[in-house]
PDB file of C-alpha atoms in Angstrom:
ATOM      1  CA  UNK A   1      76.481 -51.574  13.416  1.00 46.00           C
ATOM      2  CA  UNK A   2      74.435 -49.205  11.756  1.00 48.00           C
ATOM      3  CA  UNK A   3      75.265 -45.419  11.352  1.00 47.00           C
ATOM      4  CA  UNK A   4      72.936 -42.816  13.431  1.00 50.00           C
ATOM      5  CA  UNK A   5      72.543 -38.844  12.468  1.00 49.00           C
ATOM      6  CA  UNK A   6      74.856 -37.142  13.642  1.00 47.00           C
ATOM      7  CA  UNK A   7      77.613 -39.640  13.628  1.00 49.00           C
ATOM      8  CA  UNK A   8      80.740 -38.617  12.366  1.00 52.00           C
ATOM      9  CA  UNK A   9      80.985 -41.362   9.686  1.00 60.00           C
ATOM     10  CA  UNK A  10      84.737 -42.003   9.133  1.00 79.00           C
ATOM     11  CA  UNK A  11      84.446 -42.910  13.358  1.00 84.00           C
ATOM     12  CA  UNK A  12      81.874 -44.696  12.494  1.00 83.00           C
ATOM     13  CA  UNK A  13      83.078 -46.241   9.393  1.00 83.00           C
ATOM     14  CA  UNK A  14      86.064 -47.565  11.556  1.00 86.00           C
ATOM     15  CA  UNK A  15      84.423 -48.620  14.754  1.00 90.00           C
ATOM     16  CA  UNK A  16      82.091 -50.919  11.946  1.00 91.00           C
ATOM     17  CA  UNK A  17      85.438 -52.349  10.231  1.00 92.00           C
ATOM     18  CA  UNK A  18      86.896 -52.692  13.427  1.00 94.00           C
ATOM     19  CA  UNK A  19      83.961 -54.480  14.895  1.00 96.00           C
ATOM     20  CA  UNK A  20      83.698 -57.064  11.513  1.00 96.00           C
ATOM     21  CA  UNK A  21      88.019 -57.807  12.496  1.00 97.00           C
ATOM     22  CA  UNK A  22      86.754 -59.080  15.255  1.00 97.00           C
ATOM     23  CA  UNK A  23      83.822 -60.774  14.078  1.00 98.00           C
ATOM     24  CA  UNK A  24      85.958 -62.295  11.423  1.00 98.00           C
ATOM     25  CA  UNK A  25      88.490 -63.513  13.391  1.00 98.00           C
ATOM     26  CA  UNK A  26      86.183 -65.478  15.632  1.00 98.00           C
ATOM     27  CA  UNK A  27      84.662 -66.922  13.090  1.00 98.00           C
ATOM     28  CA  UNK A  28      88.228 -68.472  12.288  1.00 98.00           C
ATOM     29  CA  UNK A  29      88.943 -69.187  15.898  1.00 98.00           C
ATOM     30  CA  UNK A  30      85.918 -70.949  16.067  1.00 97.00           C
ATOM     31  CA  UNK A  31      87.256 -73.389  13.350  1.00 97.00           C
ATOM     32  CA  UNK A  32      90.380 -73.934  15.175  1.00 98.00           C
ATOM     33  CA  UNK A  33      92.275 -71.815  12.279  1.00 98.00           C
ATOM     34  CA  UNK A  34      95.261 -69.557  12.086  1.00 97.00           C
ATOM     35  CA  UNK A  35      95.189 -67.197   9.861  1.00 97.00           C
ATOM     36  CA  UNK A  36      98.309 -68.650   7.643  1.00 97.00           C
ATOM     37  CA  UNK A  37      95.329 -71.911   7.806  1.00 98.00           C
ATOM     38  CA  UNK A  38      92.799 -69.585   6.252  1.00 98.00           C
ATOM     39  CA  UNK A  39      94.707 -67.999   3.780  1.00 97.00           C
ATOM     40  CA  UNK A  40      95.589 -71.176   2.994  1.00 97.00           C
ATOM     41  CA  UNK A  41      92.218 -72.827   2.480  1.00 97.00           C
ATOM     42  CA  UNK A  42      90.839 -69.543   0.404  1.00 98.00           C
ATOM     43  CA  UNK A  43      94.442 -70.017  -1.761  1.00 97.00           C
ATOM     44  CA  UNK A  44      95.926 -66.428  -0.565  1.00 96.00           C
ATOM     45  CA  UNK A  45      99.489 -65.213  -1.543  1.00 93.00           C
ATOM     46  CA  UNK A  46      99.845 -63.872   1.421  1.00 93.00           C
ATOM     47  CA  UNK A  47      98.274 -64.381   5.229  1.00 93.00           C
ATOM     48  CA  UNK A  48      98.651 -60.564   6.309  1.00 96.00           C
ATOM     49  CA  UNK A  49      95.588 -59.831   4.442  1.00 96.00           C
ATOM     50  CA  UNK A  50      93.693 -62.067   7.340  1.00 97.00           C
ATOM     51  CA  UNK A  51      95.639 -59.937   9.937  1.00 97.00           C
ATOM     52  CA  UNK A  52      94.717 -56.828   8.029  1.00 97.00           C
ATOM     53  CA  UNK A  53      90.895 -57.960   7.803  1.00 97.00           C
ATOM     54  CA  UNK A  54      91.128 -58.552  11.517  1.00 97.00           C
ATOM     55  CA  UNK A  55      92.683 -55.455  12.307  1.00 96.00           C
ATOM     56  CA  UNK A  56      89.745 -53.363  10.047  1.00 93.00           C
ATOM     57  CA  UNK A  57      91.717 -52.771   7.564  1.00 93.00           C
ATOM     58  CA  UNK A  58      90.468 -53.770   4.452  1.00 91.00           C
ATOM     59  CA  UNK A  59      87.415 -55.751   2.886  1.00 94.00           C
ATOM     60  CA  UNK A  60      87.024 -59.102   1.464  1.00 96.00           C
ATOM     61  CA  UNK A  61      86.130 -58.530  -2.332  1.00 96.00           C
ATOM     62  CA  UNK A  62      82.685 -59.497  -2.970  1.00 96.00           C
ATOM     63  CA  UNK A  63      83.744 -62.304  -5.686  1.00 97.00           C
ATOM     64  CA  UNK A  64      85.385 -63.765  -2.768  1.00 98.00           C
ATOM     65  CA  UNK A  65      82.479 -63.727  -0.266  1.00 98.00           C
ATOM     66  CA  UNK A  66      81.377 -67.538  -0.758  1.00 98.00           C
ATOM     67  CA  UNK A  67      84.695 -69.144  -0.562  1.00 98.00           C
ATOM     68  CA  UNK A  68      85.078 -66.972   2.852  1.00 98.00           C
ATOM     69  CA  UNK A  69      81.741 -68.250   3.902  1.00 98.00           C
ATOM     70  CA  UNK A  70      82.758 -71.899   3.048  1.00 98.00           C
ATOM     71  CA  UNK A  71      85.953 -71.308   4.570  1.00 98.00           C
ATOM     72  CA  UNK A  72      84.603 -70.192   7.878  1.00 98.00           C
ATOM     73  CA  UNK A  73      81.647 -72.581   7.862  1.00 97.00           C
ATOM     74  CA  UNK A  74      78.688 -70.128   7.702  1.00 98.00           C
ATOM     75  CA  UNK A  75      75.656 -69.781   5.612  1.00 98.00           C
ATOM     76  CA  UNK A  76      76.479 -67.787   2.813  1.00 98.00           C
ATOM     77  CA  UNK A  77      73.659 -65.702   3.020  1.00 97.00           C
ATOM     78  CA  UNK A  78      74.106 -64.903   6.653  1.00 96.00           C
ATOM     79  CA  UNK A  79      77.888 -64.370   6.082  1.00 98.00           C
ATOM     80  CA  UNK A  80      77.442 -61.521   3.167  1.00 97.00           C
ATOM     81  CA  UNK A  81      74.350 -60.028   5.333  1.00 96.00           C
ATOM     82  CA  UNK A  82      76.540 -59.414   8.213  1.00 96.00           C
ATOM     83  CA  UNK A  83      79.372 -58.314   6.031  1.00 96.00           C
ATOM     84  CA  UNK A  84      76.694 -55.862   4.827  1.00 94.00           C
ATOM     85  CA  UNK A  85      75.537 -54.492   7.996  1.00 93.00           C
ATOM     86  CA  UNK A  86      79.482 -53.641   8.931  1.00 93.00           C
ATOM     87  CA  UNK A  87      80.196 -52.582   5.517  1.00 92.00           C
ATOM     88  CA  UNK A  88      77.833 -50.923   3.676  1.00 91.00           C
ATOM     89  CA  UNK A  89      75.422 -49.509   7.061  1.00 89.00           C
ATOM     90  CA  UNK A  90      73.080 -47.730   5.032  1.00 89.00           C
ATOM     91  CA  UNK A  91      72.404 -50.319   2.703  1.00 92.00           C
ATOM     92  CA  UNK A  92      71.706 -52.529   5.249  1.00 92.00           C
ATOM     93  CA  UNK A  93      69.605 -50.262   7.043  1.00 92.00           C
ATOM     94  CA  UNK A  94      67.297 -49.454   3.991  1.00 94.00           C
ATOM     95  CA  UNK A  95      67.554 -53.379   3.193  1.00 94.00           C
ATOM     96  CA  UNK A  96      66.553 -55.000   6.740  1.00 92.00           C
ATOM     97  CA  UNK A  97      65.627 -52.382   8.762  1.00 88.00           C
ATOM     98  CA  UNK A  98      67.489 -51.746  12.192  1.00 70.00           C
ATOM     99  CA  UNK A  99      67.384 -55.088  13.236  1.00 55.00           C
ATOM    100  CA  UNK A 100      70.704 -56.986  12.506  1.00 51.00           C
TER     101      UNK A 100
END
């Protein structure tokens, strides 16, 4: 989701996290995974942060990004990229262009 002129960018800002909940939590459906499984597997205190993540609230800290990946069964690379292009829009935009 990248941000267009014009946009208001808190909307936008939210539509993006809210779009990445979902994202996220298909990526743990796909593994058959609740989220007390994930938070589990990535050694959480608590399993509301998946429910927060999932709800756009929230972001996973970057130190974080490769046990998430590993977790979920994706490509690193292609994990934090996507986390990118919900997260940081610009960034991604000046880093990889519109396509995502």
């Amino acid at each position: 989701m990248l941000l267009k002129q014009g946009t208001h960018t808190s909307d936008a800002a939210r539509d993006a996290r809210s779009e990445m909940g979902v994202w996220l939590k298909s990526l743990r459906e796909q593994q058959g995974m609740s989220q007390r499984d994930l938070a589990n597997t990535l050694n959480l205190d608590y399993y509301t942060f998946i429910s927060q993540l999932e709800n756009g609230r929230g972001r996973i800290p970057p130190a974080r990004y490769r046990d998430w990946a590993t977790a979920l069964q994706v490509e690193p690379t292609s994990f934090v990229k996507k986390l990118l292009s919900y997260n940081e829009p610009l960034t991604y935009e000046i880093l990889f262009g519109d396509a995502g």
